[in-house]
CSV table of C-alpha atoms in Angstrom, one decimal:
chain,number,residue,atom,x,y,z
A,1,MET,CA,-22.0,-0.7,23.6
A,2,LYS,CA,-23.6,-3.5,21.6
A,3,PRO,CA,-21.6,-5.0,18.7
A,4,PRO,CA,-22.8,-3.9,15.2
A,5,VAL,CA,-25.4,-6.1,13.6
A,6,ILE,CA,-24.1,-7.4,10.2
A,7,PRO,CA,-26.8,-8.4,7.7
A,8,HIS,CA,-27.0,-12.2,7.3
A,9,ASP,CA,-26.6,-11.8,3.5
A,10,VAL,CA,-23.2,-10.2,3.8
A,11,PRO,CA,-20.7,-13.0,3.1
A,12,TYR,CA,-17.7,-11.4,4.7
A,13,LYS,CA,-18.2,-10.9,8.4
A,14,LEU,CA,-14.7,-10.2,9.8
A,15,ALA,CA,-13.5,-7.8,7.0
A,16,ASN,CA,-16.7,-5.8,7.2
A,17,GLY,CA,-16.3,-2.1,7.9
A,18,ALA,CA,-19.4,-2.2,10.1
A,19,LEU,CA,-17.7,-4.5,12.5
A,20,ARG,CA,-15.1,-2.2,13.9
A,21,ASP,CA,-13.1,1.1,13.6
A,22,ARG,CA,-10.4,1.3,10.9
A,23,SER,CA,-7.6,-1.2,11.6
A,24,VAL,CA,-4.1,0.0,12.5
A,25,PHE,CA,-1.4,-2.6,12.6
A,26,GLU,CA,2.1,-2.7,14.0
A,27,ILE,CA,4.4,-4.5,11.6
A,28,GLY,CA,8.1,-4.8,12.4
A,29,GLY,CA,7.9,-1.6,14.5
A,30,ARG,CA,6.0,0.4,11.9
A,31,LEU,CA,2.3,1.4,12.0
A,32,VAL,CA,0.1,0.8,9.0
A,33,GLY,CA,-3.5,2.0,8.6
A,34,GLY,CA,-5.4,4.8,10.1
A,35,ASP,CA,-3.4,8.0,9.8
A,36,HIS,CA,-0.2,6.1,8.9
A,37,PHE,CA,1.1,5.7,5.3
A,38,ALA,CA,3.4,2.8,4.4
A,39,MET,CA,6.0,2.9,1.6
A,40,ILE,CA,6.9,-0.6,0.7
A,41,ALA,CA,9.7,-0.5,-1.8
A,42,GLY,CA,12.4,-2.7,-3.3
A,43,PRO,CA,13.2,-4.8,-6.4
A,44,CYS,CA,10.8,-7.1,-8.2
A,45,THR,CA,12.9,-10.1,-7.5
A,46,VAL,CA,16.0,-11.1,-5.6
A,47,GLU,CA,18.8,-11.5,-8.3
A,48,SER,CA,22.0,-11.3,-6.3
A,49,ARG,CA,23.5,-10.3,-3.0
A,50,GLU,CA,24.9,-7.1,-4.4
A,51,GLN,CA,21.7,-6.1,-6.1
A,52,LEU,CA,19.6,-6.8,-3.0
A,53,LEU,CA,21.8,-5.1,-0.4
A,54,THR,CA,22.4,-2.1,-2.6
A,55,SER,CA,18.6,-1.8,-3.0
A,56,ALA,CA,18.0,-2.3,0.8
A,57,ASP,CA,20.5,0.3,1.8
A,58,ALA,CA,19.0,2.8,-0.7
A,59,MET,CA,15.4,2.2,0.6
A,60,LEU,CA,16.5,2.6,4.2
A,61,GLU,CA,18.4,5.9,3.5
A,62,ALA,CA,15.4,7.3,1.5
A,63,GLY,CA,12.9,6.6,4.2
A,64,ALA,CA,10.9,3.5,3.0
A,65,THR,CA,9.0,1.8,5.8
A,66,MET,CA,9.3,-1.8,4.5
A,67,PHE,CA,11.5,-3.6,2.0
A,68,ARG,CA,10.0,-5.8,-0.7
A,69,GLY,CA,11.7,-8.5,-2.8
A,70,GLY,CA,10.6,-11.7,-4.4
A,71,ALA,CA,12.3,-15.0,-3.7
A,72,TYR,CA,9.6,-16.9,-5.5
A,73,LYS,CA,8.2,-15.3,-8.7
A,74,PRO,CA,5.0,-16.3,-10.5
A,75,ARG,CA,5.6,-15.9,-14.2
A,76,THR,CA,3.3,-16.3,-17.2
A,77,SER,CA,5.9,-18.4,-19.0
A,78,PRO,CA,7.3,-21.6,-17.5
A,79,TYR,CA,10.6,-20.8,-19.1
A,80,ALA,CA,11.0,-17.4,-17.4
A,81,PHE,CA,13.1,-16.7,-14.2
A,82,HIS,CA,11.1,-17.9,-11.2
A,83,GLY,CA,13.3,-16.6,-8.4
A,84,LEU,CA,16.2,-17.9,-6.3
A,85,GLY,CA,13.9,-19.6,-3.8
A,86,HIS,CA,15.5,-20.5,-0.5
A,87,GLU,CA,18.7,-18.6,-1.5
A,88,GLY,CA,16.6,-15.6,-2.1
A,89,LEU,CA,15.0,-15.9,1.3
A,90,ARG,CA,18.5,-16.1,2.9
A,91,LEU,CA,19.5,-12.9,1.2
A,92,LEU,CA,16.3,-11.2,2.3
A,93,ALA,CA,17.1,-12.2,5.9
A,94,GLU,CA,20.5,-10.7,5.5
A,95,ALA,CA,19.0,-7.5,4.2
A,96,LYS,CA,16.6,-7.4,7.1
A,97,GLU,CA,19.4,-7.9,9.7
A,98,ARG,CA,21.5,-5.2,7.9
A,99,THR,CA,18.8,-2.5,7.6
A,100,GLY,CA,16.1,-3.3,10.2
A,101,LEU,CA,13.5,-2.9,7.5
A,102,PRO,CA,10.5,-5.3,7.7
A,103,ILE,CA,10.5,-7.8,4.8
A,104,VAL,CA,7.6,-8.2,2.4
A,105,THR,CA,7.9,-11.3,0.1
A,106,GLU,CA,5.6,-13.5,-1.8
A,107,LEU,CA,4.4,-17.0,-0.9
A,108,MET,CA,3.1,-19.2,-3.8
A,109,ASP,CA,3.1,-22.7,-2.4
A,110,VAL,CA,1.9,-24.2,0.9
A,111,ARG,CA,5.1,-26.3,0.8
A,112,ASP,CA,7.1,-23.2,1.4
A,113,VAL,CA,5.1,-21.7,4.3
A,114,GLU,CA,7.7,-22.6,6.9
A,115,ALA,CA,10.6,-21.2,5.0
A,116,VAL,CA,8.8,-17.9,4.1
A,117,VAL,CA,7.4,-17.4,7.6
A,118,GLY,CA,10.9,-17.6,9.0
A,119,VAL,CA,11.9,-14.5,7.1
A,120,ALA,CA,8.8,-12.5,6.2
A,121,ASP,CA,7.2,-9.7,8.3
A,122,VAL,CA,4.5,-9.6,5.6
A,123,ILE,CA,3.5,-12.4,3.3
A,124,GLN,CA,2.4,-11.2,-0.1
A,125,ILE,CA,-0.3,-13.2,-1.9
A,126,GLY,CA,-0.1,-12.5,-5.6
A,127,ALA,CA,-3.0,-11.7,-7.8
A,128,ARG,CA,-3.1,-15.1,-9.4
A,129,ASN,CA,-3.3,-16.7,-5.9
A,130,MET,CA,-6.1,-14.4,-4.5
A,131,GLN,CA,-8.5,-17.3,-4.6
A,132,ASN,CA,-6.1,-20.1,-3.7
A,133,TYR,CA,-8.1,-20.8,-0.6
A,134,THR,CA,-5.8,-23.5,0.8
A,135,LEU,CA,-2.9,-21.1,0.6
A,136,LEU,CA,-4.9,-18.3,2.2
A,137,THR,CA,-6.0,-20.6,5.1
A,138,GLU,CA,-2.4,-21.6,5.8
A,139,ILE,CA,-1.3,-18.0,5.8
A,140,GLY,CA,-4.1,-17.3,8.2
A,141,ARG,CA,-2.8,-20.0,10.5
A,142,SER,CA,0.7,-18.7,10.3
A,143,GLY,CA,-0.2,-15.5,12.1
A,144,VAL,CA,2.1,-13.5,9.9
A,145,PRO,CA,0.6,-10.3,8.4
A,146,ALA,CA,-0.6,-10.7,4.9
A,147,LEU,CA,-0.8,-8.4,1.8
A,148,LEU,CA,-3.6,-9.8,-0.4
A,149,LYS,CA,-3.5,-8.6,-4.0
A,150,ARG,CA,-6.7,-8.2,-6.0
A,151,GLY,CA,-7.0,-10.7,-8.8
A,152,LEU,CA,-6.7,-9.6,-12.4
A,153,SER,CA,-10.5,-9.8,-12.9
A,154,ALA,CA,-11.8,-10.0,-9.4
A,155,THR,CA,-14.6,-7.9,-7.9
A,156,LEU,CA,-14.2,-6.1,-4.6
A,157,ASP,CA,-16.6,-8.6,-3.0
A,158,GLU,CA,-14.4,-11.5,-4.2
A,159,LEU,CA,-11.3,-9.7,-2.8
A,160,LEU,CA,-13.1,-9.2,0.6
A,161,ASN,CA,-14.3,-12.8,0.6
A,162,ALA,CA,-10.7,-14.0,-0.1
A,163,SER,CA,-9.5,-11.9,2.9
A,164,GLU,CA,-12.1,-13.6,5.1
A,165,TYR,CA,-10.2,-16.9,4.7
A,166,ILE,CA,-7.2,-15.4,6.4
A,167,LEU,CA,-9.2,-13.5,9.0
A,168,ALA,CA,-11.2,-16.6,9.8
A,169,GLU,CA,-8.0,-18.3,11.0
A,170,GLY,CA,-7.4,-15.6,13.6
A,171,ASN,CA,-4.9,-13.6,11.6
A,172,GLU,CA,-6.3,-10.0,11.9
A,173,LYS,CA,-3.4,-8.3,10.1
A,174,VAL,CA,-4.5,-8.3,6.4
A,175,LEU,CA,-3.6,-5.5,4.0
A,176,LEU,CA,-5.7,-5.4,0.8
A,177,CYS,CA,-3.8,-4.4,-2.4
A,178,GLU,CA,-5.3,-2.8,-5.6
A,179,ARG,CA,-2.8,-3.7,-8.4
A,180,GLY,CA,-4.9,-3.0,-11.5
A,181,ILE,CA,-7.5,-5.1,-13.2
A,182,ARG,CA,-7.8,-6.4,-16.8
A,183,THR,CA,-10.2,-4.3,-19.0
A,184,PHE,CA,-10.5,-3.7,-22.7
A,185,GLU,CA,-7.8,-0.9,-22.6
A,186,THR,CA,-4.5,-1.9,-24.3
A,187,ALA,CA,-2.5,1.4,-23.9
A,188,TYR,CA,-1.1,0.1,-20.6
A,189,ARG,CA,-0.8,-3.2,-18.9
A,190,PHE,CA,-3.8,-3.0,-16.4
A,191,THR,CA,-6.3,-0.4,-15.4
A,192,LEU,CA,-5.5,0.8,-11.9
A,193,ASP,CA,-8.9,1.0,-10.2
A,194,LEU,CA,-8.5,4.1,-8.0
A,195,THR,CA,-12.3,4.1,-7.3
A,196,ALA,CA,-11.6,0.9,-5.4
A,197,ILE,CA,-9.8,2.9,-2.7
A,198,PRO,CA,-12.8,5.0,-1.4
A,199,VAL,CA,-15.2,2.1,-2.0
A,200,LEU,CA,-13.2,-0.3,0.0
A,201,LYS,CA,-12.9,2.3,2.7
A,202,GLU,CA,-16.7,2.1,2.9
A,203,LEU,CA,-16.8,-1.7,2.9
A,204,THR,CA,-14.0,-2.7,5.2
A,205,HIS,CA,-11.8,-1.6,8.1
A,206,LEU,CA,-8.7,-3.2,6.5
A,207,PRO,CA,-5.9,-1.0,5.2
A,208,ILE,CA,-5.7,-0.4,1.5
A,209,ILE,CA,-2.3,-0.6,-0.3
A,210,VAL,CA,-1.8,0.3,-4.0
A,211,ASP,CA,0.7,-1.3,-6.4
A,212,PRO,CA,1.3,1.2,-9.3
A,213,SER,CA,4.2,-0.8,-10.8
A,214,HIS,CA,2.2,-3.7,-12.0
A,215,ALA,CA,-0.7,-1.6,-13.2
A,216,ALA,CA,1.5,0.7,-15.2
A,217,GLY,CA,4.1,-1.7,-16.7
A,218,ARG,CA,6.0,1.5,-17.6
A,219,ARG,CA,8.3,3.5,-15.3
A,220,ALA,CA,7.0,6.9,-16.5
A,221,LEU,CA,3.5,6.0,-15.3
A,222,VAL,CA,4.4,4.9,-11.8
A,223,GLU,CA,4.8,8.3,-10.2
A,224,PRO,CA,1.5,9.8,-11.4
A,225,LEU,CA,-0.4,6.7,-10.4
A,226,SER,CA,1.3,6.7,-7.0
A,227,LEU,CA,0.3,10.4,-6.4
A,228,ALA,CA,-3.2,9.7,-7.4
A,229,ALA,CA,-3.4,6.7,-5.1
A,230,ALA,CA,-2.1,8.8,-2.2
A,231,ALA,CA,-4.6,11.5,-2.9
A,232,ALA,CA,-7.5,9.0,-3.1
A,233,GLY,CA,-6.7,8.0,0.5
A,234,ALA,CA,-4.6,4.8,0.1
A,235,ASP,CA,-2.9,3.6,3.3
A,236,GLY,CA,0.3,2.9,1.4
A,237,ILE,CA,2.2,2.1,-1.8
A,238,ILE,CA,4.1,-1.0,-2.8
A,239,VAL,CA,6.5,-0.1,-5.6
A,240,GLU,CA,9.3,-1.7,-7.4
A,241,VAL,CA,12.8,-0.1,-7.3
A,242,HIS,CA,16.0,-1.4,-8.7
A,243,PRO,CA,19.6,-0.1,-8.9
A,244,ASP,CA,19.9,-1.0,-12.6
A,245,PRO,CA,16.4,-1.7,-14.0
A,246,ASP,CA,17.6,-1.7,-17.6
A,247,ASN,CA,19.4,-5.0,-16.8
A,248,ALA,CA,16.9,-6.4,-14.3
A,249,VAL,CA,16.1,-10.1,-14.6
A,250,CYS,CA,12.3,-9.4,-14.8
A,251,ASP,CA,10.0,-6.4,-15.0
A,252,GLY,CA,12.8,-3.9,-15.6
A,253,PRO,CA,10.7,-1.4,-17.6
A,254,GLN,CA,8.3,-0.8,-14.6
A,255,GLN,CA,10.9,-0.5,-11.9
A,256,LEU,CA,12.0,2.9,-10.6
A,257,ARG,CA,15.8,3.6,-10.3
A,258,THR,CA,17.1,3.7,-6.8
A,259,ASP,CA,18.7,7.2,-7.4
A,260,GLU,CA,15.3,8.5,-8.4
A,261,PHE,CA,13.5,7.0,-5.5
A,262,PRO,CA,14.1,9.7,-2.8
A,263,GLU,CA,12.5,12.4,-4.9
A,264,TYR,CA,9.6,10.1,-5.8
A,265,LEU,CA,9.1,9.3,-2.1
A,266,ARG,CA,9.2,13.0,-1.2
A,267,LYS,CA,6.4,13.8,-3.7
A,268,VAL,CA,4.2,10.8,-2.5
A,269,GLU,CA,4.7,11.8,1.1
A,270,GLN,CA,3.6,15.4,0.4
A,271,VAL,CA,0.3,14.2,-1.2
A,272,ALA,CA,-0.2,11.6,1.6
A,273,GLN,CA,0.1,14.5,4.1
A,274,ILE,CA,-2.5,16.5,2.2
A,275,ALA,CA,-4.8,13.4,2.5
A,276,GLY,CA,-4.2,13.4,6.3
A,277,LYS,CA,-1.5,10.7,6.6
A,278,VAL,CA,2.0,10.5,8.0
A,279,LEU,CA,4.7,8.4,6.4
A,280,GLY,CA,6.1,5.4,8.3
A,281,GLY,CA,4.5,5.7,11.7
A,282,VAL,CA,6.6,4.2,14.6
A,283,PRO,CA,4.8,3.2,17.8
A,284,VAL,CA,5.5,5.5,20.8
């Protein structure tokens, strides 16, 4: 069978959906993409050992497929909490050893590549770094799976071109993440572009993850947005969960409570099943 012919004017070649069937990745013993639905959950940021391990235990017990937590945090204000850095990575490594859950954590600076690669099963690239091409290239060279968040005002073409920087280095495991874009609406933080899910399914073979927490900015909106994303065919959710969000160091109002997470996960799983997906696939 001849390989598909991709028009010369399509700038992204490796991410193009005409190139191959839908991608299914194995990450830390879990399958992502295709018929498999990923639930990536955990606190916005690593605050303390107790907070992190309590969260990790709760995510494992509830049935999450991966554990998220930020050791490095991009913040709008230079005076805000920017994460525990290397100590945060050490605690994430402890959580991974304790629970067996694959770790998803953000990389912001090429100087921290080695440290993050030593812990992360998935490197998260935040919205503000979507077009940090030097960083994307280094993540591509690392070979570690990447979760690439759409920029605040980025088009889907720009997102796919950004993913190409990672793919071009031989790293095929790229997850695209819709996390809301900036529009004229002020009733909520960002507009979650659910239309991006089916459109990206037409354009690319890469799995599509949705982040309802950052789009909503409010806890009450996270569940309905998650259900809508699952119904629209998303390949997974990345959601913020905290044992005591009212006292969280950052983004407390948008984080689900750990004791509410099992019921939330059950509802999302039911909708994902209707859409033809199974939660947390494990290779046979």
